[in-house]
Coordinates of C-alpha atoms in Angstrom, one line a residue:
X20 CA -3.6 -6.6 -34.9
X21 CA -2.2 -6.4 -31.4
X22 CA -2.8 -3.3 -28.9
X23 CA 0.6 -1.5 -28.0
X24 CA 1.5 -2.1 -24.5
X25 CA 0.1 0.4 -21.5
X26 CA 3.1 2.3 -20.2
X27 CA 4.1 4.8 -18.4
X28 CA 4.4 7.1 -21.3
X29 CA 1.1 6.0 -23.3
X30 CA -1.0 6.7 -20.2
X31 CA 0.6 10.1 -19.9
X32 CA 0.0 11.2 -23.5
X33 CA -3.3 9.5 -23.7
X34 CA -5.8 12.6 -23.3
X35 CA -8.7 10.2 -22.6
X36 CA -8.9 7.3 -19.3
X37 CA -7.9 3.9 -20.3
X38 CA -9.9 1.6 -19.8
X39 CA -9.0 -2.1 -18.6
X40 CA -11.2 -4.4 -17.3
X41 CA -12.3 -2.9 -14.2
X42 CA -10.1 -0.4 -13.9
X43 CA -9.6 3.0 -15.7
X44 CA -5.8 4.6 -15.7
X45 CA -5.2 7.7 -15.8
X46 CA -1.2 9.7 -15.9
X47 CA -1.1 11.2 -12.3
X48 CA -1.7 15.1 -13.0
X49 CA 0.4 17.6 -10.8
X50 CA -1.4 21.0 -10.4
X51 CA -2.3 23.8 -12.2
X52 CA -0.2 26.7 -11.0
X53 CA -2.4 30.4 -10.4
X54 CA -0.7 31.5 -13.8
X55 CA -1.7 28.6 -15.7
X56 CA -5.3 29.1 -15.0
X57 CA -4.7 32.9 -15.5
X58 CA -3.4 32.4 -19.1
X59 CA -6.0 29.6 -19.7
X60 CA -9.0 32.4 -18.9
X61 CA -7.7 34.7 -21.3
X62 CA -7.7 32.5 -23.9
X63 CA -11.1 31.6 -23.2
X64 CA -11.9 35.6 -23.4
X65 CA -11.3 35.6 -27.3
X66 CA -12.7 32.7 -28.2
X67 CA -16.0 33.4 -29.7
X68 CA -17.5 29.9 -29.3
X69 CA -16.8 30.3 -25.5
X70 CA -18.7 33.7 -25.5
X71 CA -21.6 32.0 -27.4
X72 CA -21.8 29.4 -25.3
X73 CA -21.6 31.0 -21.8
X74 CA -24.4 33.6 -23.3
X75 CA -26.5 30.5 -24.3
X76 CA -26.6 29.6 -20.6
X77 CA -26.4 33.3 -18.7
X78 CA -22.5 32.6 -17.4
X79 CA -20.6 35.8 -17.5
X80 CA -16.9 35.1 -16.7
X81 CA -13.8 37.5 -15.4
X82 CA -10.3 37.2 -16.0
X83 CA -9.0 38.8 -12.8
X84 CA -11.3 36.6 -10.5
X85 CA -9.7 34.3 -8.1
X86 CA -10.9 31.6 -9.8
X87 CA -10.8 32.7 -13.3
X88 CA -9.4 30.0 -15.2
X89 CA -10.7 27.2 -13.3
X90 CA -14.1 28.5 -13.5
X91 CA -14.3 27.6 -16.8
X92 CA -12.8 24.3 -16.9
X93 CA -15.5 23.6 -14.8
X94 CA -18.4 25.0 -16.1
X95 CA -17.1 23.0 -19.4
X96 CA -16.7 20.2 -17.7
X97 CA -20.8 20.2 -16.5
X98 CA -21.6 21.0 -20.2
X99 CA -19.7 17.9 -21.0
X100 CA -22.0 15.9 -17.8
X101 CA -25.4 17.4 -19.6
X102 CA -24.2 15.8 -22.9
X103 CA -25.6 12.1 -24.4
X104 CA -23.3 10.1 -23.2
X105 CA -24.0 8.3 -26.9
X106 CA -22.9 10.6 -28.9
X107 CA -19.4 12.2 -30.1
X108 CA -17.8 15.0 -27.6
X109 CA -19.6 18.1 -28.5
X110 CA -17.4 19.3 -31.3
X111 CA -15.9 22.1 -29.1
X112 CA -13.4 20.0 -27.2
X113 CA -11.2 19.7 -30.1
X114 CA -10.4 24.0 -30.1
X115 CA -9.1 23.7 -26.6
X116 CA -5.8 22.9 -25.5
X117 CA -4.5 19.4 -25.1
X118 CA -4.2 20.2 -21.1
X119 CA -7.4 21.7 -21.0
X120 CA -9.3 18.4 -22.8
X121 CA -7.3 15.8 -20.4
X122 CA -8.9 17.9 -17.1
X123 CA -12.4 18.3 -18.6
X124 CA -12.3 14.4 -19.5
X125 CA -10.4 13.2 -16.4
X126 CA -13.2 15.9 -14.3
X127 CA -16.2 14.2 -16.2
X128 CA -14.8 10.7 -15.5
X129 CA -14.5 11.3 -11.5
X130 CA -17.9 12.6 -11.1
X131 CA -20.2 11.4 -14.0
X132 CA -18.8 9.0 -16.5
X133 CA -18.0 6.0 -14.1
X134 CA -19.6 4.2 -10.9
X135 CA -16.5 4.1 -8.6
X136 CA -15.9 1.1 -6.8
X137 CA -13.3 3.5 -5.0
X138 CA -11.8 6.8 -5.3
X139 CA -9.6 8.3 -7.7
X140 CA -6.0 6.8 -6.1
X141 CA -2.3 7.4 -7.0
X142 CA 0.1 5.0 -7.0
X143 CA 3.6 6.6 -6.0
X144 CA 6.7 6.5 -8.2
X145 CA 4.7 4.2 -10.6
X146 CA 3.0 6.8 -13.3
X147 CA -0.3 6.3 -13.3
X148 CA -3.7 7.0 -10.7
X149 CA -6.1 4.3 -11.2
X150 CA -9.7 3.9 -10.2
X151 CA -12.1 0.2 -9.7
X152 CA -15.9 0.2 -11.3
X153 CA -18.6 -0.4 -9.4
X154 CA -21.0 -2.9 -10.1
X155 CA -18.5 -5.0 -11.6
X156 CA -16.2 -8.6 -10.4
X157 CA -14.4 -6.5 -8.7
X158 CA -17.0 -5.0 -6.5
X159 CA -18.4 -8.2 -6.3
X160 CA -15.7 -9.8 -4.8
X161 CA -15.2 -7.2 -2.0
X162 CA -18.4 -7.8 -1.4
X163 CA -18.8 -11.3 -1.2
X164 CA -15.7 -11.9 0.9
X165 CA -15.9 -9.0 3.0
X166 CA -12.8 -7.7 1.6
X167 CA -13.8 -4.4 2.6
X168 CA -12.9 -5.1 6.7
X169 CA -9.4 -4.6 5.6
X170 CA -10.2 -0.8 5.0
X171 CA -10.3 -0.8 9.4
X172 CA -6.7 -2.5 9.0
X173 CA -3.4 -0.7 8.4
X174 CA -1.0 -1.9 6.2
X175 CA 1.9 -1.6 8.3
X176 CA -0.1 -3.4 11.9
X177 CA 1.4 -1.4 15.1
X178 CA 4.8 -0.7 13.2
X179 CA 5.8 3.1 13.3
X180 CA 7.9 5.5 12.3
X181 CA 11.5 4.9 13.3
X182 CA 11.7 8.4 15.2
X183 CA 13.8 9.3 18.2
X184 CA 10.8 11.4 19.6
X185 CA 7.5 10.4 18.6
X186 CA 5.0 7.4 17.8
X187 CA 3.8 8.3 14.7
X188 CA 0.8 6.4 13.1
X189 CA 0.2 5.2 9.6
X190 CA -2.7 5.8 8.2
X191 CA -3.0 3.6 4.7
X192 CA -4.9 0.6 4.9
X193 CA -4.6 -3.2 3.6
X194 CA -7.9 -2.2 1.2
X195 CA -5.9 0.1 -0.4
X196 CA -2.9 -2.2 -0.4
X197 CA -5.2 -4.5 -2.4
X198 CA -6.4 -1.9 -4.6
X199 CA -3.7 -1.5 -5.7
X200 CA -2.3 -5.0 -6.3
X201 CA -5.7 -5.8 -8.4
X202 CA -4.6 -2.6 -10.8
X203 CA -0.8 -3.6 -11.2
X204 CA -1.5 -7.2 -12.2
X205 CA -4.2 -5.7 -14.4
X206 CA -2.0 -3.9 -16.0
X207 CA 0.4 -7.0 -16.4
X208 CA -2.2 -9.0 -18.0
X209 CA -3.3 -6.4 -20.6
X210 CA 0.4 -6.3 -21.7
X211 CA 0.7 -10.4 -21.7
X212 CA -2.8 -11.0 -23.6
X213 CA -4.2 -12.5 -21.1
X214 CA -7.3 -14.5 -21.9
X215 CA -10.2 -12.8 -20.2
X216 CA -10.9 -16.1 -18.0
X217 CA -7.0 -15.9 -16.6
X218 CA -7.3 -12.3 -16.0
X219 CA -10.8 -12.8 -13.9
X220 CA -9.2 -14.9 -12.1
X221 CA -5.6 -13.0 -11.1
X222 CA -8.3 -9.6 -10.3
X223 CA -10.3 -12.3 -7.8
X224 CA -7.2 -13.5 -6.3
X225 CA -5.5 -9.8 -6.4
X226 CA -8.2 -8.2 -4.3
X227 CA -8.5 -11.4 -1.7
X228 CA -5.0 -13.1 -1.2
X229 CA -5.0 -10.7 2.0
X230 CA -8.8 -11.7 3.4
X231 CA -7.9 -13.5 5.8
X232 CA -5.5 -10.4 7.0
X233 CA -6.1 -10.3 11.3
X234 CA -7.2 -7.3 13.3
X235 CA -3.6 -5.7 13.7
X236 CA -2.3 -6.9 10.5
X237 CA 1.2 -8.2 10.3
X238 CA 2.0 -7.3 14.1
X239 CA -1.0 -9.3 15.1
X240 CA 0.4 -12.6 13.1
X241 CA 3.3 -12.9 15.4
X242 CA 1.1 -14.2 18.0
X243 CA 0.5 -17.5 16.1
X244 CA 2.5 -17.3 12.6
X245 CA 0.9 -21.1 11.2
X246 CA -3.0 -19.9 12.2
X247 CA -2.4 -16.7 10.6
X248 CA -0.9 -17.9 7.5
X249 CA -3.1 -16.3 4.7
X250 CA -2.2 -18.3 2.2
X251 CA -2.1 -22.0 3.9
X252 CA -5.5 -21.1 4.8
X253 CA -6.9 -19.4 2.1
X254 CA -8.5 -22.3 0.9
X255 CA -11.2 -21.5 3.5
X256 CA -13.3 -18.9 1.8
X257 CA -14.3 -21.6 -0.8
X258 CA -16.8 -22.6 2.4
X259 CA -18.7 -19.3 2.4
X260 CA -22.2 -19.3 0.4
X261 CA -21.3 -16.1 -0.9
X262 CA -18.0 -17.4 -2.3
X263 CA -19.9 -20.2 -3.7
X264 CA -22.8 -17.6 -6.2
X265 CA -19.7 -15.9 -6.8
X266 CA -17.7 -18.6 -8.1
X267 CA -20.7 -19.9 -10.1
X268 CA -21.6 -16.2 -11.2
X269 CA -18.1 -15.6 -12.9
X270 CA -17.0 -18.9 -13.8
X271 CA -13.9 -19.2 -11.6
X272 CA -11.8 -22.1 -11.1
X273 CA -11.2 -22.3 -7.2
X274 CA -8.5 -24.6 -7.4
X275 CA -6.5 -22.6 -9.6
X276 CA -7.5 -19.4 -7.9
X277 CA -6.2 -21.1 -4.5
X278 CA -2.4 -21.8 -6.6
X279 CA -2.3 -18.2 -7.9
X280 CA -3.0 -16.8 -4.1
X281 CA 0.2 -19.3 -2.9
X282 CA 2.4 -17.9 -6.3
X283 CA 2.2 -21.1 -8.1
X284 CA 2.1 -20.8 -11.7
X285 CA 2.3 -18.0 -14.5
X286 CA -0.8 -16.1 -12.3
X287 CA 1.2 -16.8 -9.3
X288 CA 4.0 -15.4 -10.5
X289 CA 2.5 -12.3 -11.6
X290 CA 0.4 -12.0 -8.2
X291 CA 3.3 -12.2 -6.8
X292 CA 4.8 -9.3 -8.5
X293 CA 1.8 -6.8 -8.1
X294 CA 2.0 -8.0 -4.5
X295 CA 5.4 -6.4 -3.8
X296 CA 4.2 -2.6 -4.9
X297 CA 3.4 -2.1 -1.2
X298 CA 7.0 -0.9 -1.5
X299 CA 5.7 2.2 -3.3
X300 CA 3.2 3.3 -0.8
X301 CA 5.0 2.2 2.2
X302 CA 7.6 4.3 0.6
X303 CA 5.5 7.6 0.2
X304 CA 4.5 7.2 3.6
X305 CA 7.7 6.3 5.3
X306 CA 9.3 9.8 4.2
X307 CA 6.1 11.9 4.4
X308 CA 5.7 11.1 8.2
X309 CA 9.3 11.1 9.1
X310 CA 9.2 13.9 12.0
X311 CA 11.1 17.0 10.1
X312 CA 14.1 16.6 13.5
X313 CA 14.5 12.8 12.0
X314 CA 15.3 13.1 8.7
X315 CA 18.7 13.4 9.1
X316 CA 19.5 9.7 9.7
X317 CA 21.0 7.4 6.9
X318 CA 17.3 5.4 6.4
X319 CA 15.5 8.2 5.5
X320 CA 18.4 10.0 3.3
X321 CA 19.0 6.6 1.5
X322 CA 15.4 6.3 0.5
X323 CA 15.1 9.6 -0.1
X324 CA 18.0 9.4 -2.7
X325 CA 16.5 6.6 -4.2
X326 CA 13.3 8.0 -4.9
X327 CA 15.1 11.1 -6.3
X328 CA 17.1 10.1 -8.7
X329 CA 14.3 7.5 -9.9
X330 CA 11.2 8.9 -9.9
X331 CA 9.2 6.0 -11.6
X332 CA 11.3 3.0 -9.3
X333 CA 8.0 1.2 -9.3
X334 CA 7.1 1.6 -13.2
X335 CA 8.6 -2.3 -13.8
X336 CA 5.1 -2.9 -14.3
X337 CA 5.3 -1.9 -17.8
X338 CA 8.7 -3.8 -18.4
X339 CA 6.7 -7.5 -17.3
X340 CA 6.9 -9.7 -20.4
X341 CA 5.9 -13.2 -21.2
X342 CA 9.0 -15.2 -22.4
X343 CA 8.5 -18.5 -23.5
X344 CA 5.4 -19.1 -21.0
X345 CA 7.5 -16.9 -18.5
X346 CA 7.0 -13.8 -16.6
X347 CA 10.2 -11.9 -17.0
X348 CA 11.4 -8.5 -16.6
X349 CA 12.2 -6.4 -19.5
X350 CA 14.4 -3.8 -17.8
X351 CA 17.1 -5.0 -15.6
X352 CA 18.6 -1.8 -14.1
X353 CA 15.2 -0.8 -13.5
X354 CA 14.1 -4.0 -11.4
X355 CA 17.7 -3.5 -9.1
X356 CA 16.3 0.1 -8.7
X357 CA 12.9 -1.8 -7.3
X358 CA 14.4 -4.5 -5.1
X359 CA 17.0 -2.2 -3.3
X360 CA 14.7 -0.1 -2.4
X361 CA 12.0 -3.0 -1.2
X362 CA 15.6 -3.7 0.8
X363 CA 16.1 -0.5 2.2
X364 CA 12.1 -0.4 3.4
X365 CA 12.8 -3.5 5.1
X366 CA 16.2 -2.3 6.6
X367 CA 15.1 1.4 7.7
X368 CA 11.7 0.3 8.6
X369 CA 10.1 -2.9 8.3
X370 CA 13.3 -4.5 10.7
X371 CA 14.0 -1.6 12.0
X372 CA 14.8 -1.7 16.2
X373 CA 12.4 1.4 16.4
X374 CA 10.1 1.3 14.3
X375 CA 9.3 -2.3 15.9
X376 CA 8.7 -1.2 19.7
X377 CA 4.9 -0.6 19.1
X378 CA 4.6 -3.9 17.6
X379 CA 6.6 -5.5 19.7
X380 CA 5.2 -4.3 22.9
X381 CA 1.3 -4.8 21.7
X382 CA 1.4 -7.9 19.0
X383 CA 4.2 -9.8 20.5
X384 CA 3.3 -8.8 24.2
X385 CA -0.2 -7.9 25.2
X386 CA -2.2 -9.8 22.1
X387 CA 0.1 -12.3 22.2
X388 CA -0.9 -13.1 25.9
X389 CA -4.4 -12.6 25.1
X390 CA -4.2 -15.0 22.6
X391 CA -3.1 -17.6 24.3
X392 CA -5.3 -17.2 27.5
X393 CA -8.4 -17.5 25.0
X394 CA -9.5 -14.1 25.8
X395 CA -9.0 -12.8 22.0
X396 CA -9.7 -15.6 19.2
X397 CA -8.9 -16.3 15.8
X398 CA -12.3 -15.6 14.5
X399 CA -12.6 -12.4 16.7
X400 CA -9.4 -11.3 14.6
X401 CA -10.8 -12.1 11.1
X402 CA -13.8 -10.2 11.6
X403 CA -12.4 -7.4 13.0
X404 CA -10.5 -4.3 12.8
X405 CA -7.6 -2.4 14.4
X406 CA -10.0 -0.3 16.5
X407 CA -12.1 -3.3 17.9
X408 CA -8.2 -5.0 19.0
X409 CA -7.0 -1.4 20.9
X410 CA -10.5 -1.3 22.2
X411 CA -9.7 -4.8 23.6
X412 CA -6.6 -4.4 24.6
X413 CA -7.2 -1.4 26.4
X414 CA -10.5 -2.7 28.5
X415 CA -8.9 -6.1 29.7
X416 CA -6.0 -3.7 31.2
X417 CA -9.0 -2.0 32.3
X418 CA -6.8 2.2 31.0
X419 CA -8.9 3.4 28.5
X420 CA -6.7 5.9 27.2
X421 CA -4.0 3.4 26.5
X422 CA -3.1 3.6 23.7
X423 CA -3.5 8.0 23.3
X424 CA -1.1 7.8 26.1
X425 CA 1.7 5.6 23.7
X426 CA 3.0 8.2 22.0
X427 CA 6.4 9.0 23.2
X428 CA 8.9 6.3 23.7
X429 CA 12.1 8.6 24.2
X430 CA 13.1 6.6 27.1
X431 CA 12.8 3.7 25.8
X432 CA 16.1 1.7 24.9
X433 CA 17.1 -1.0 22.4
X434 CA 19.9 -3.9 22.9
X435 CA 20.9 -6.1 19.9
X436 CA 22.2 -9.9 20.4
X437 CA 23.1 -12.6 18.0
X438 CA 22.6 -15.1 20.6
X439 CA 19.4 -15.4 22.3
X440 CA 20.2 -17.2 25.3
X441 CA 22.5 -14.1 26.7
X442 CA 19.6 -11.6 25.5
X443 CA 17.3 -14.3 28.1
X444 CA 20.0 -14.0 30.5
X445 CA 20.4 -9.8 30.2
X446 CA 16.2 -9.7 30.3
X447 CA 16.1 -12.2 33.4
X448 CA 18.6 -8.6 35.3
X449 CA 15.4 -6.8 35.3
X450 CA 12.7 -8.8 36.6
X451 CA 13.1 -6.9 40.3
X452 CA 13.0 -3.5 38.4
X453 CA 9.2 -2.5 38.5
X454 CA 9.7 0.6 36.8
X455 CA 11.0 -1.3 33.4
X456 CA 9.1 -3.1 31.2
X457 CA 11.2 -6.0 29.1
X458 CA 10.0 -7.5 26.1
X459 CA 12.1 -9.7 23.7
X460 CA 11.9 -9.8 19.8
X461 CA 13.8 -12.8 18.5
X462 CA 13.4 -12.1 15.1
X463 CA 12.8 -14.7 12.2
X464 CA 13.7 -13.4 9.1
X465 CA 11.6 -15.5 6.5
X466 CA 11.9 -12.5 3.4
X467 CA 14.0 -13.0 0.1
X468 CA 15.5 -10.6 -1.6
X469 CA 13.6 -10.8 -4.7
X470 CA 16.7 -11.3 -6.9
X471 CA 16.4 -15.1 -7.8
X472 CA 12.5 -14.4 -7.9
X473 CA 12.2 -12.4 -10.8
X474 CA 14.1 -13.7 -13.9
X475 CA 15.5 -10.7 -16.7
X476 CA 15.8 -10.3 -20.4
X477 CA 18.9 -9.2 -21.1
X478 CA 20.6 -8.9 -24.4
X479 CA 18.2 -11.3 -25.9
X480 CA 18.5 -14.1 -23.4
X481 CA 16.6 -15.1 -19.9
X482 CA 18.8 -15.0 -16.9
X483 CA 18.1 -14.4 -12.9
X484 CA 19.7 -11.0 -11.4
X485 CA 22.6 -11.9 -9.7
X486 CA 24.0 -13.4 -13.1
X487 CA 23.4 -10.1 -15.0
X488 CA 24.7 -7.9 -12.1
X489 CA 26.4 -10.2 -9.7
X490 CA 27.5 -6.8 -7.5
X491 CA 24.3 -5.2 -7.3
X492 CA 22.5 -8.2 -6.6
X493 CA 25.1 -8.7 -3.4
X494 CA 24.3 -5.5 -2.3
X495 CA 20.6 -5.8 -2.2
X496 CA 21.4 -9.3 0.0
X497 CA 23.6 -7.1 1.9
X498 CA 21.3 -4.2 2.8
X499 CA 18.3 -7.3 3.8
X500 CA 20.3 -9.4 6.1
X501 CA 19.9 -8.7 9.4
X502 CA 22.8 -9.7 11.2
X503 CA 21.5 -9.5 15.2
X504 CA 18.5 -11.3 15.2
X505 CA 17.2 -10.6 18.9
X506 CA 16.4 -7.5 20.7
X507 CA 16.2 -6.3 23.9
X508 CA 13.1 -3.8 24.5
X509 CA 13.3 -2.0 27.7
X510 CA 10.3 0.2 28.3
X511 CA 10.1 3.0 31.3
X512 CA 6.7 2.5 32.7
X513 CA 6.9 6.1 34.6
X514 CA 8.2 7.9 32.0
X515 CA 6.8 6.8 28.9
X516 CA 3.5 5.2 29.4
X517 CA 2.5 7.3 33.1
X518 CA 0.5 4.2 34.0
X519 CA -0.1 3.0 38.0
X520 CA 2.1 0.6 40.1
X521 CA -1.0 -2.1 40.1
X522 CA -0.8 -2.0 36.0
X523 CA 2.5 -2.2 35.6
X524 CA 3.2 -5.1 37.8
X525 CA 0.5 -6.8 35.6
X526 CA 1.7 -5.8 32.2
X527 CA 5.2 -7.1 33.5
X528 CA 3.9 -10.0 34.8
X529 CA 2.3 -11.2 31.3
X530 CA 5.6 -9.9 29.4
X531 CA 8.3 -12.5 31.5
X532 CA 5.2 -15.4 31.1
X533 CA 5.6 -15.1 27.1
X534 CA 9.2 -15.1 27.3
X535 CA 11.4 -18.2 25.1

């Protein structure tokens, strides 16, 4: 008989961790408010099994402490950690409440019923927290490709928050980006029946289609887009000796390992998908770290909105269906949800003018020179992390502190162009100006929508997006287009970065050299 699907709903009602390969799911608990535990604490005082059982082992309990309620969870919880991990659940887990099981269970899980490859990790607006085994392919894998470097990368490179007043950092890493992608297209297997030799493949090429991620991430790619091309070059890891016991320890298929990375095929396709839930955490982050004066603008209220009214935007994991040897998605309305807001991210923050100064002034500027003088190399980028590439930066402009001082850009200003030879013309205006620092971003904008990506079942037949919802679909285009594809960076050296005469007439000097 076949297993029911995992869904959003089965992993919430399921009072026990589902297990799935190497992952373990879990429905993403909020709280326990003071008056829950309260309640919970009384009820344990009339219970006489409690009372036998805390006088078996000298625990005395009160009601009106401030962590009555809580208290006993816990001290359940290391009863249930002293137990044979053999034998049935001590017979008193089935008198407690159903709430009171899941946190004993989920509590045991976290600290002695699984080797954690990582910790316990929420996945926003997609119903489920998710933890990787230890000892397992998956740890394996990080191991053997040094997968684990990405952890010193960020996600989002040098891009920042899109704030009038401050540079604000993010702080979630590619590792974690990963992480993730290896549970969502575990998920996705389990529901297709995957055959176990498939699915080790897709978790191998889940957790390492970003290896060859550079120090920088993203930003740090503009400096050379074709050697930085993780997938044209992925085929490179098959070199490494460690790639070569791991391949012959798990039975993996290189070749079709190498397809799935570059979205080819059924794996590919599926990759692909799990790929794209960096929407949900760049997301989360993108309105947690919004200075409160900024929240005002459209961006932020449009994704807020979103995220509102559809709590679970990035649950299509559980709506991913095999259709005649096709991946297709279940849930139209759901997957319009997904995309617009993956179009909105790229709108309000991806592409945005502001949020693209950092990157622009430091990937396309600085590292970008570097690069090309040979004083930073490809293999000093592959090996490295964000830290090591400040650290660089900073010493061969010989400030220290640069990069602590980059925190407030409010003088600096932004002019759009759709044609890039007056935006060369209106840059050339300033090269007498020492106090302002020009940098040009000719954007190249290489992402799809997603709507002729991901075919639907709707009403019993297959169809792409923009068939089923022709006007939704044009919207999505709409809000991804990019209209002005150059802009104008004008940076006040005084004001923003406080750096000397000598400095900026270098920094200036290296910004007009990279200029097409």
């Amino acid at each position: 008989m076949k297993n029911k699907k995992l869904t959003i709903d089965s992993i919430k009602n399921s009072e026990k961790p589902i297990f799935v390969g190497d992952a373990a799911f879990l429905w993403q608990q909020s709280g326990w408010t003071w008056r829950q535990y309260k309640n919970l604490s009384r009820w344990f005082a009339h219970q006489e099994w409690f009372q036998g059982l805390c006088a078996a082992h000298e625990r005395v309990f009160h009601p009106d402490s401030a962590l009555a309620g809580k208290a006993e969870l816990d001290f359940l919880a290391q009863q249930l950690s002293w137990h044979d991990a053999e034998a049935p659940e001590p017979e008193w887990m089935d008198r407690l409440p159903r709430e009171a099981r899941t946190y004993i269970r989920h509590w045991h899980l976290l600290t002695e019923g699984f080797d954690p490859l990582c910790g316990c990790i929420r996945l926003p607006y997609a119903g489920f927290e998710y933890l990787l085994k230890d000892w397992s392919l998956a740890s394996e894998t990080c191991q053997a490709l040094g997968i684990h470097r990405l952890g010193r990368i960020g996600q989002l490179g040098f891009l920042r928050e899109p704030s009038l007043q401050y540079v604000v950092k993010f702080n979630h890493t590619r590792l974690l980006h990963v992480y993730d992608t290896q549970a969502i297209a575990t998920l996705i297997a389990e529901n297709c029946g995957m055959l176990p030799e498939l699915a080790r493949t897709l978790e191998v090429a889940a957790l390492s289609h970003d290896v060859l991620t550079p120090a920088g991430g993203d930003s740090t790619k503009l400096v050379n887009r074709q050697a930085f091309d993780e997938d044209e070059h992925f085929r490179e890891i098959f070199g490494r000796d460690s790639w070569q016991s791991l391949q012959a320890r798990w039975e993996l298929d290189s070749g079709l390992l190498d397809r799935t990375v570059r979205g080819e095929g059924l794996l590919g396709r599926i990759l692909d998908l799990a790929d794209k839930f960096y929407t949900a955490r760049d997301a989360e982050a993108y309105l947690n770290h919004m200075p409160f004066e900024d929240r005002g603008h459209l961006g932020y209220q449009r994704v807020a909105d979103l995220v509102s009214k559809y709590p679970m935007v990035c649950g299509i994991w559980q709506t991913a269906t095999l259709q005649e040897g096709r991946l297709v998605i279940a849930d139209a309305p759901r997957l319009v949800q997904f995309l617009k807001l993956r179009a909105l991210m790229f709108r309000h923050l991806y592409y945005h003018p502001r949020s693209r100064i950092f990157e622009c002034l430091v990937g396309k500027g600085i590292a970008k020179y570097l690069y090309h003088e040979g004083k930073l190399t490809r293999k000093e980028l592959l090996t490295q992390g964000d830290d090591w590439l400040e650290w660089k930066i900073s010493n061969f402009l010989e400030t220290p502190l640069l990069f602590n001082s980059l925190r407030v850009m409010q003088h600096t200003r932004i002019e759009e162009f759709s044609d890039h030879s007056a935006a060369l013309r209106r840059a050339a205006q300033f090269d007498g100006d020492k106090s302002i620092l020009v940098v040009i971003d000719r954007h190249v904008n290489t992402t799809k929508s997603g709507i002729q990506r991901f075919p639907v079942l709707h009403r019993g037949r297959v169809a792409m997006l923009s068939e089923i919802y022709p006007q939704a679909a044009a919207e999505i285009e709409a809000i991804i287009n990019i209209p002005k594809t150059t802009r104008l960076y004008f940076f006040n050296a005084t004001e923003d970065f406080g750096i000397g005469r000598g400095l900026r007439k270098r920094i200036k000097r290296i910004l007009r050299s990279l200029r097409n």
